[in-house]
Coordinates of C-alpha atoms and ligand atoms in Angstrom, one line a residue:
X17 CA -15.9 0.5 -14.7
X18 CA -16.4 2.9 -12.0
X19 CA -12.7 4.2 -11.8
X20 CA -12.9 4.6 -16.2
X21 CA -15.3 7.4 -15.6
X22 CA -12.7 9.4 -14.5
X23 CA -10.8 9.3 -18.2
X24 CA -13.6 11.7 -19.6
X25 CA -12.7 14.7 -17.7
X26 CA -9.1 14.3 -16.8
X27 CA -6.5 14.6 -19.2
X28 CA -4.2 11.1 -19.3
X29 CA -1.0 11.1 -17.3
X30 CA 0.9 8.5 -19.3
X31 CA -0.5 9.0 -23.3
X32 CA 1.1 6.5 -25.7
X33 CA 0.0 7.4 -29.2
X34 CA 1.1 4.3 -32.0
X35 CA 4.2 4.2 -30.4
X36 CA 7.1 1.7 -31.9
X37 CA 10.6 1.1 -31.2
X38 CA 13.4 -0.5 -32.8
X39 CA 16.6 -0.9 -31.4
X40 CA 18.6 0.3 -34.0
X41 CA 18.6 1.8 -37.6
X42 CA 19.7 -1.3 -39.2
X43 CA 16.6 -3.5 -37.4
X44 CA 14.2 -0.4 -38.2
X45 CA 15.0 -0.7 -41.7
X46 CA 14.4 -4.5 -41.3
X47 CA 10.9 -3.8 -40.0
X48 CA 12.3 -5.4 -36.5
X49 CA 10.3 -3.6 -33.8
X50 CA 10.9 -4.8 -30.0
X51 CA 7.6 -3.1 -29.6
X52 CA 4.7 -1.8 -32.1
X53 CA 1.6 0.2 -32.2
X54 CA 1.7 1.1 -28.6
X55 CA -1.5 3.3 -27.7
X56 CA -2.2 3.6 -24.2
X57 CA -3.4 5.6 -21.7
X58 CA -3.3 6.0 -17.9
X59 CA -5.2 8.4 -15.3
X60 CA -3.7 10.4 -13.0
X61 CA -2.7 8.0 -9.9
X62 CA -3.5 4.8 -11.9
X63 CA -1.8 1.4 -10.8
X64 CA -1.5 -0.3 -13.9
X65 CA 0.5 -3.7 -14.3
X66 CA 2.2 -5.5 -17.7
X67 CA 2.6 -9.3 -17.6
X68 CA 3.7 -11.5 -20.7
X69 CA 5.9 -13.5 -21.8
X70 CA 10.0 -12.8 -21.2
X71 CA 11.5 -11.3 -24.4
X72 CA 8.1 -9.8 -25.0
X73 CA 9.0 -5.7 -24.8
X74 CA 8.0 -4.6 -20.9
X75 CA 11.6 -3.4 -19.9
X76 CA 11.7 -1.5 -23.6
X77 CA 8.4 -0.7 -22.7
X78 CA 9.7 1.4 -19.4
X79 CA 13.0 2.4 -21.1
X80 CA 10.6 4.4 -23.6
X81 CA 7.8 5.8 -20.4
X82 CA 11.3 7.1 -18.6
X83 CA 12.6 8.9 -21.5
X84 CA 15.8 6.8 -21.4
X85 CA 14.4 5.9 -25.3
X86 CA 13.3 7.8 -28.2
X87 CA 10.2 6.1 -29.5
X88 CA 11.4 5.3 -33.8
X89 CA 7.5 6.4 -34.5
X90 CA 4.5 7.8 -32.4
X91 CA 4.7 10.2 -29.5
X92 CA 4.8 9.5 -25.8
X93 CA 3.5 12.5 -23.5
X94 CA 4.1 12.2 -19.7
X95 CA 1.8 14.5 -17.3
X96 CA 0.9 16.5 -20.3
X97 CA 4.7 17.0 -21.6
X98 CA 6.0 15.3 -24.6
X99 CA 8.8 12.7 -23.7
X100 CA 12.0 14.1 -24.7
X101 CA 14.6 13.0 -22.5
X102 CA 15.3 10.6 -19.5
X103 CA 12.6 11.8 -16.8
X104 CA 12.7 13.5 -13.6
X105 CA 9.3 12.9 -12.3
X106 CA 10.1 9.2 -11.8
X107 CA 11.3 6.9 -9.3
X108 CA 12.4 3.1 -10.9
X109 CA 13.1 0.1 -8.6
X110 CA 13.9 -3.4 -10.6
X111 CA 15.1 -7.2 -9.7
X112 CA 18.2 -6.6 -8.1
X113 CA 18.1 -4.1 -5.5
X114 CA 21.8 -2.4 -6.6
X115 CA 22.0 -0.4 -3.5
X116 CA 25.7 0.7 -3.1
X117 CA 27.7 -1.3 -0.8
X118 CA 29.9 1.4 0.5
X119 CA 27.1 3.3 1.8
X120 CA 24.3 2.9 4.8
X121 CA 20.8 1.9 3.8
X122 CA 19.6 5.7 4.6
X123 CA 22.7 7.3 2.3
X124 CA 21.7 5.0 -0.5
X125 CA 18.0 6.0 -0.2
X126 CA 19.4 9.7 0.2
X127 CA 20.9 8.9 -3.5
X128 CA 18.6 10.5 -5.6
X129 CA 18.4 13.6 -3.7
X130 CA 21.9 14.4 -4.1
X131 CA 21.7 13.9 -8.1
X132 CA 18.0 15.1 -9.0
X133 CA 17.2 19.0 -9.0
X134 CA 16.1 20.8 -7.2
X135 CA 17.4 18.5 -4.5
X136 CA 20.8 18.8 -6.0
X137 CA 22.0 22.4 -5.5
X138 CA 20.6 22.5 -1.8
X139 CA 21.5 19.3 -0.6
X140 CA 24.4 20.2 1.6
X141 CA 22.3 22.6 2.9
X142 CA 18.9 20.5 3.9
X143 CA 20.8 17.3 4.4
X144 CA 19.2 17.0 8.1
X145 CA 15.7 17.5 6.5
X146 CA 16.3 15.2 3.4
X147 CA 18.0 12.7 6.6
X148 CA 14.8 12.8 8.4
X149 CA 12.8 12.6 5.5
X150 CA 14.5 9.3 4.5
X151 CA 14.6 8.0 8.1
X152 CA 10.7 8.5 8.1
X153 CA 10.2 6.7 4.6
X154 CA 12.4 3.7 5.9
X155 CA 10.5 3.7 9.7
X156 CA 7.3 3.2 6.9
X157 CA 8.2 0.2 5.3
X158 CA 9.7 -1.2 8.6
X159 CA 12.9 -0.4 8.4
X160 CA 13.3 1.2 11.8
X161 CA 16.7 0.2 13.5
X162 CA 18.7 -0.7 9.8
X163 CA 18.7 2.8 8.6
X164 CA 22.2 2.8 9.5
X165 CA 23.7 -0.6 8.8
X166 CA 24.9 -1.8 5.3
X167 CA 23.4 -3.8 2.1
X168 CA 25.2 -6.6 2.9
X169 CA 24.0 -6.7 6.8
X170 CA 20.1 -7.2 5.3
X171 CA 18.1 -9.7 3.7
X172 CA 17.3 -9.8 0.2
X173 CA 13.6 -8.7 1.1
X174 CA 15.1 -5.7 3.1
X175 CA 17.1 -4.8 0.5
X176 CA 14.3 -4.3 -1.7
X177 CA 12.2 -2.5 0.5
X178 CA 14.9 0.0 0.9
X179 CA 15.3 0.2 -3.0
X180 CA 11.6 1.1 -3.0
X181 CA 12.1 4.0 -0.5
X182 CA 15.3 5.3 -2.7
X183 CA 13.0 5.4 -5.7
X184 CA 10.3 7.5 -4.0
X185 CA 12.7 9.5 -1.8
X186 CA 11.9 12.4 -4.4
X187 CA 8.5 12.2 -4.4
X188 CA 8.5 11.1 -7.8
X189 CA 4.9 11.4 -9.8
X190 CA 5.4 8.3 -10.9
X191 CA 7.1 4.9 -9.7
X192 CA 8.4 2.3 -12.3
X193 CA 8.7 -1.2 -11.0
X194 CA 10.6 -3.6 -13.3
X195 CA 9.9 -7.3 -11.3
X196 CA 10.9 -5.6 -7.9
X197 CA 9.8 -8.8 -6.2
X198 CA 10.8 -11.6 -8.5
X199 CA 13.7 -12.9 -6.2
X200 CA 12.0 -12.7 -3.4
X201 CA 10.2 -15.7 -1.4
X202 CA 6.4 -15.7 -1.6
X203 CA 6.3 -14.2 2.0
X204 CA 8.3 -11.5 1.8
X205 CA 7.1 -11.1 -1.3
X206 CA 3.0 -10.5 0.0
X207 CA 4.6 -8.5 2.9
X208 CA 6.0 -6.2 -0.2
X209 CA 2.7 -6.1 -1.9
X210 CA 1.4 -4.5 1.3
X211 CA 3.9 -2.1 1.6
X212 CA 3.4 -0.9 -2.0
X213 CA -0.1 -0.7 -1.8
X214 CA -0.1 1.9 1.7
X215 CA 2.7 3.9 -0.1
X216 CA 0.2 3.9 -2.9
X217 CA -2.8 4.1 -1.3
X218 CA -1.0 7.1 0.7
X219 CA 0.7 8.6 -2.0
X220 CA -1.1 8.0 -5.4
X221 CA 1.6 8.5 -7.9
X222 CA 1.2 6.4 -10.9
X223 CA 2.7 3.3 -10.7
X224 CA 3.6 0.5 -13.5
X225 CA 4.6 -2.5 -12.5
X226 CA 6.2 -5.1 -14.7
X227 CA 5.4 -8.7 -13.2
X228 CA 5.7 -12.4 -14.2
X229 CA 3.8 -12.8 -11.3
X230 CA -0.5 -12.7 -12.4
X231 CA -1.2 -12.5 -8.5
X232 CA 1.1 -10.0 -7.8
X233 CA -0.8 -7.8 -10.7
X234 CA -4.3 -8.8 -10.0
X235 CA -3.8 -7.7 -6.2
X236 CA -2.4 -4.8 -6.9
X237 CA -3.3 -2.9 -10.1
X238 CA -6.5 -1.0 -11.5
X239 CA -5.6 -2.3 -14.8
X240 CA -3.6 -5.1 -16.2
X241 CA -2.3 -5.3 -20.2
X242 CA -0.9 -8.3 -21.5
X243 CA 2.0 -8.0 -23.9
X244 CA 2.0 -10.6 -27.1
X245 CA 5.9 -11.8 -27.5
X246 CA 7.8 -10.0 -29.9
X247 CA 7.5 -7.6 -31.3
X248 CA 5.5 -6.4 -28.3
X249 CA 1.7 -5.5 -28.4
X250 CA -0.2 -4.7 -25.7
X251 CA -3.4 -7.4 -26.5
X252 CA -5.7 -7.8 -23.2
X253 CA -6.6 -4.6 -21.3
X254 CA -7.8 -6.1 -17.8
X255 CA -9.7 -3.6 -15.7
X256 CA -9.4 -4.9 -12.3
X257 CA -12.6 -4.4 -9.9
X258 CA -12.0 -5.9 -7.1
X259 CA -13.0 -3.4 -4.3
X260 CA -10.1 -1.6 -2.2
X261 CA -8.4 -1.6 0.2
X262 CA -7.3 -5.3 -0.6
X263 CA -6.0 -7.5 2.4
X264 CA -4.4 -10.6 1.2
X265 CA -6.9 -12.6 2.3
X266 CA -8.9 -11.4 -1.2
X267 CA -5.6 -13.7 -3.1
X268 CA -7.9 -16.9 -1.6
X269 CA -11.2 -15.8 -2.9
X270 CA -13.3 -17.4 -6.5
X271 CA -13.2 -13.9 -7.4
X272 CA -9.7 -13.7 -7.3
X273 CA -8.5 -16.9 -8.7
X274 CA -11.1 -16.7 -11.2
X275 CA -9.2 -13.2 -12.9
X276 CA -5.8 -14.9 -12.5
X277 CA -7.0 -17.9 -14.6
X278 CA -8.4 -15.8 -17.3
X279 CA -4.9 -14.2 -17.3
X280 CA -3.0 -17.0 -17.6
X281 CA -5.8 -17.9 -20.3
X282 CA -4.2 -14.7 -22.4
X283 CA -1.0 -15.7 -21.9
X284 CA -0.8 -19.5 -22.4
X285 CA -2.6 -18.3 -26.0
X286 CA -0.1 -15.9 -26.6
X287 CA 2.9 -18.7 -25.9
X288 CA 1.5 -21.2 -28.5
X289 CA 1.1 -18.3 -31.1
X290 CA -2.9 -18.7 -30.2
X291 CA -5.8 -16.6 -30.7
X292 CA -5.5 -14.2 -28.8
X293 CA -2.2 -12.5 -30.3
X294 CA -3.4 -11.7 -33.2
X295 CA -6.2 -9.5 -31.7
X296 CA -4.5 -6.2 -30.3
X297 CA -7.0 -4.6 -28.6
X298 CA -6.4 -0.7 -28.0
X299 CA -7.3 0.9 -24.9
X300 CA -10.0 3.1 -24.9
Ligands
LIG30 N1 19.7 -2.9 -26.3 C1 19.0 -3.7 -27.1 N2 19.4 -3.8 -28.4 C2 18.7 -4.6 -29.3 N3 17.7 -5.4 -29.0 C3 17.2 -5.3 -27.7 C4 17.9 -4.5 -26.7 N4 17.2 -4.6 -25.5 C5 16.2 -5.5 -25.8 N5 16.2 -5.9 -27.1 C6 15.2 -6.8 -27.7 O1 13.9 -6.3 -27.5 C7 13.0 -7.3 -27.2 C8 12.3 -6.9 -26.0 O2 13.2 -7.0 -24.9 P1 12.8 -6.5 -23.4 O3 14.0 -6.5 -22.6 O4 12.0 -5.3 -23.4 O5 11.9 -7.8 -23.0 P2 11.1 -8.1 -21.6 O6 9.7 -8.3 -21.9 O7 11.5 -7.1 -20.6 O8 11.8 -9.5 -21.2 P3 12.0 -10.2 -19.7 O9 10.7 -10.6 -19.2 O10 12.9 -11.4 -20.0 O11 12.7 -9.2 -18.9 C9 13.8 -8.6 -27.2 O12 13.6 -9.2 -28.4 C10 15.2 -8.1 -27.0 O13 16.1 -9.0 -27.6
LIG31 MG1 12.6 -7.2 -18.7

C-alpha cells in the first residue's frame, strides 16, 4: 500500500467521523438512517470510487461531503474545516448533464464563475480571462470548434464532457461525480475515463466518483468502498494498486478482471443479504 504511507504524515482531506443521517426527525426518531456509522478518510488528491447497490446511500453520501446535508450525528471536516454549509471548494457533475439550453457550451461552463466568489464580484471585469480560461478547459477535453454552439447541437457524450469542464471551471479542490457516465455508450464512456484521469492526473483535486459501473472504478480510483443497501455502510475498503498511468488496455488484463470479480463478489453478497454486510469494515 505504497500510496497509504502517505496518511501518516498528512492530515485527511475528506474526514468522516461516525457520521449518520436521517432524512427527517420523524425517521430519526424511528432509528431510519439512509446512511450509519460513516468513518472515512481520504488524502489529499485521492481518487476514491463508491459502488453498491441503488437505494444504498451514495447520492446522500455526496449531499453530506458538499455540505448541502447536515450529518443527524458525527462530524464531517473538509480540507481541515468542519462541514457547515453547502461547499465552495467543490465542483459536482451527475447523470444528466443539465447544461442550460439557452446558453453556448462555453457560457454554461462560465456558470459557476459568475455565481461562486471570488469569481462573482469581478466577473464583468475578467470575463475575457475567465472566456479564455474556459475555451482552454474545453480545447482539453476536445471540445475545440463547439465552444460556441448549443446543448442541443451535441451528443450526449459531448454534453457530459462539457459538464465536467463547468464543474472544474473554478478550480474546485475537489470534484464530485454522481454516475457522470451512466448514459453514455461504452465508447464514449472509456474515451471519458481518459479525459478524467489527465484532468486528474494534471490537476490532482480529490475526486469521488459514484459508479454502478466496477470497471469504471477499478480503472480509475486509488480506493474503492462498497456501500451495504440501506441503511448505507461503507463494508469493503478496496485499495487499488494497479500501477499508473493506466491505458485502457490494463481493462483486458487477469489483473484487472481478477479485482472487478472480487467486487462484484462484495456486491452480489450484499444483494442477497450475505456475508459480507454484516461486516463493516472501517478505514484505517
Ligand atoms: N429527500 C429524501 N427524503 C427521504 N428519504 C430519502 C431522500 N433522499 C433519499 N432518501 C432515502 O435514502 C436512501 C438512500 O438514497 P440515495 O439516493 O442516497 O441512494 P443511492 O445509493 O444514491 O441510489 P441510486 O444508486 O439509485 O442513485 C434511500 O432509502 C432513499 O429512499
Ligand atoms: Mg444516487
Amino acid at each position: 500500500m505504497g500510496a497509504a504511507v502517505a496518511d501518516n504524515t498528512a492530515a485527511p482531506f475528506v474526514d468522516f467521523q461516525d457520521v449518520w443521517l436521517a432524512y427527517n426527525e420523524e425517521l430519526r426518531r424511528a432509528n431510519h438512517f439512509a446512511v450509519e456509522a460513516i468513518d472515512l478518510k481520504v488524502r489529499q488528491g485521492e481518487f476514491i470510487a463508491i459502488v453498491g447497490p441503488s437505494g444504498c446511500g451514495k447520492s446522500t453520501f455526496m449531499k453530506l461531503t458538499t455540505g448541502l446535508k447536515m450529518p443527524s450525528m458525527g462530524r464531517i471536516m473538509i480540507d481541515g474545516q468542519p462541514v457547515t454549509g453547502p461547499l465552495k471548494i467543490s465542483g459536482m457533475a451527475f447523470q444528466a448533464p443539465s447544461l442550460l439550453p439557452w446558453r453556448t457550451t462555453v457560457d454554461n461552463v462560465l456558470l459557476p464563475l459568475e455565481i461562486v466568489e471570488p469569481y462573482r464580484s469581478s466577473f464583468k471585469r475578467k470575463r475575457k480571462e475567465y472566456e479564455e480560461r474556459a475555451r482552454r478547459l474545453l480545447q482539453k477535453v476536445g471540445l475545440g470548434g463547439y465552444e460556441d454552439k448549443f446543448p442541443w447541437q451535441l451528443s450526449g457524450g459531448m454534453q457530459q464532457r462539457a459538464s465536467i469542464c463547468r464543474a472544474l471551471i473554478h478550480e474546485p479542490k475537489m470534484l464530485l461525480l454522481d454516475e457522470p457516465f451512466g448514459a453514455l455508450d461504452a465508447f464514449t464512456r472509456e474515451e471519458l475515463w481518459c479525459i478524467l484521469r489527465d484532468l486528474w492526473t494534471e490537476q490532482r483535486f480529490n475526486v469521488i466518483l459514484v459508479t454502478h459501473d466496477l470497471r469504471e472504478s477499478v480503472f480509475l480510483a486509488d480506493t474503492v468502498y462498497v456501500m451495504s443497501k440501506s441503511p448505507g455502510r461503507f463494508v469493503v475498503r478496496r485499495d487499488i494498486e494497479l500501477p499508473r498511468p493506466r491505458e485502457l488496455e490494463l481493462t483486458y488484463t487477469k489483473e484487472f478482471s481478477d479485482i472487478v470479480h472480487e467486487l462484484r463478489g462484495h456486491i452480489g453478497a450484499i444483494r442477497s443479504g450475505g456475508a459480507t454486510s454484516t461486516a463493516p469494515v472501517i478505514p484505517q
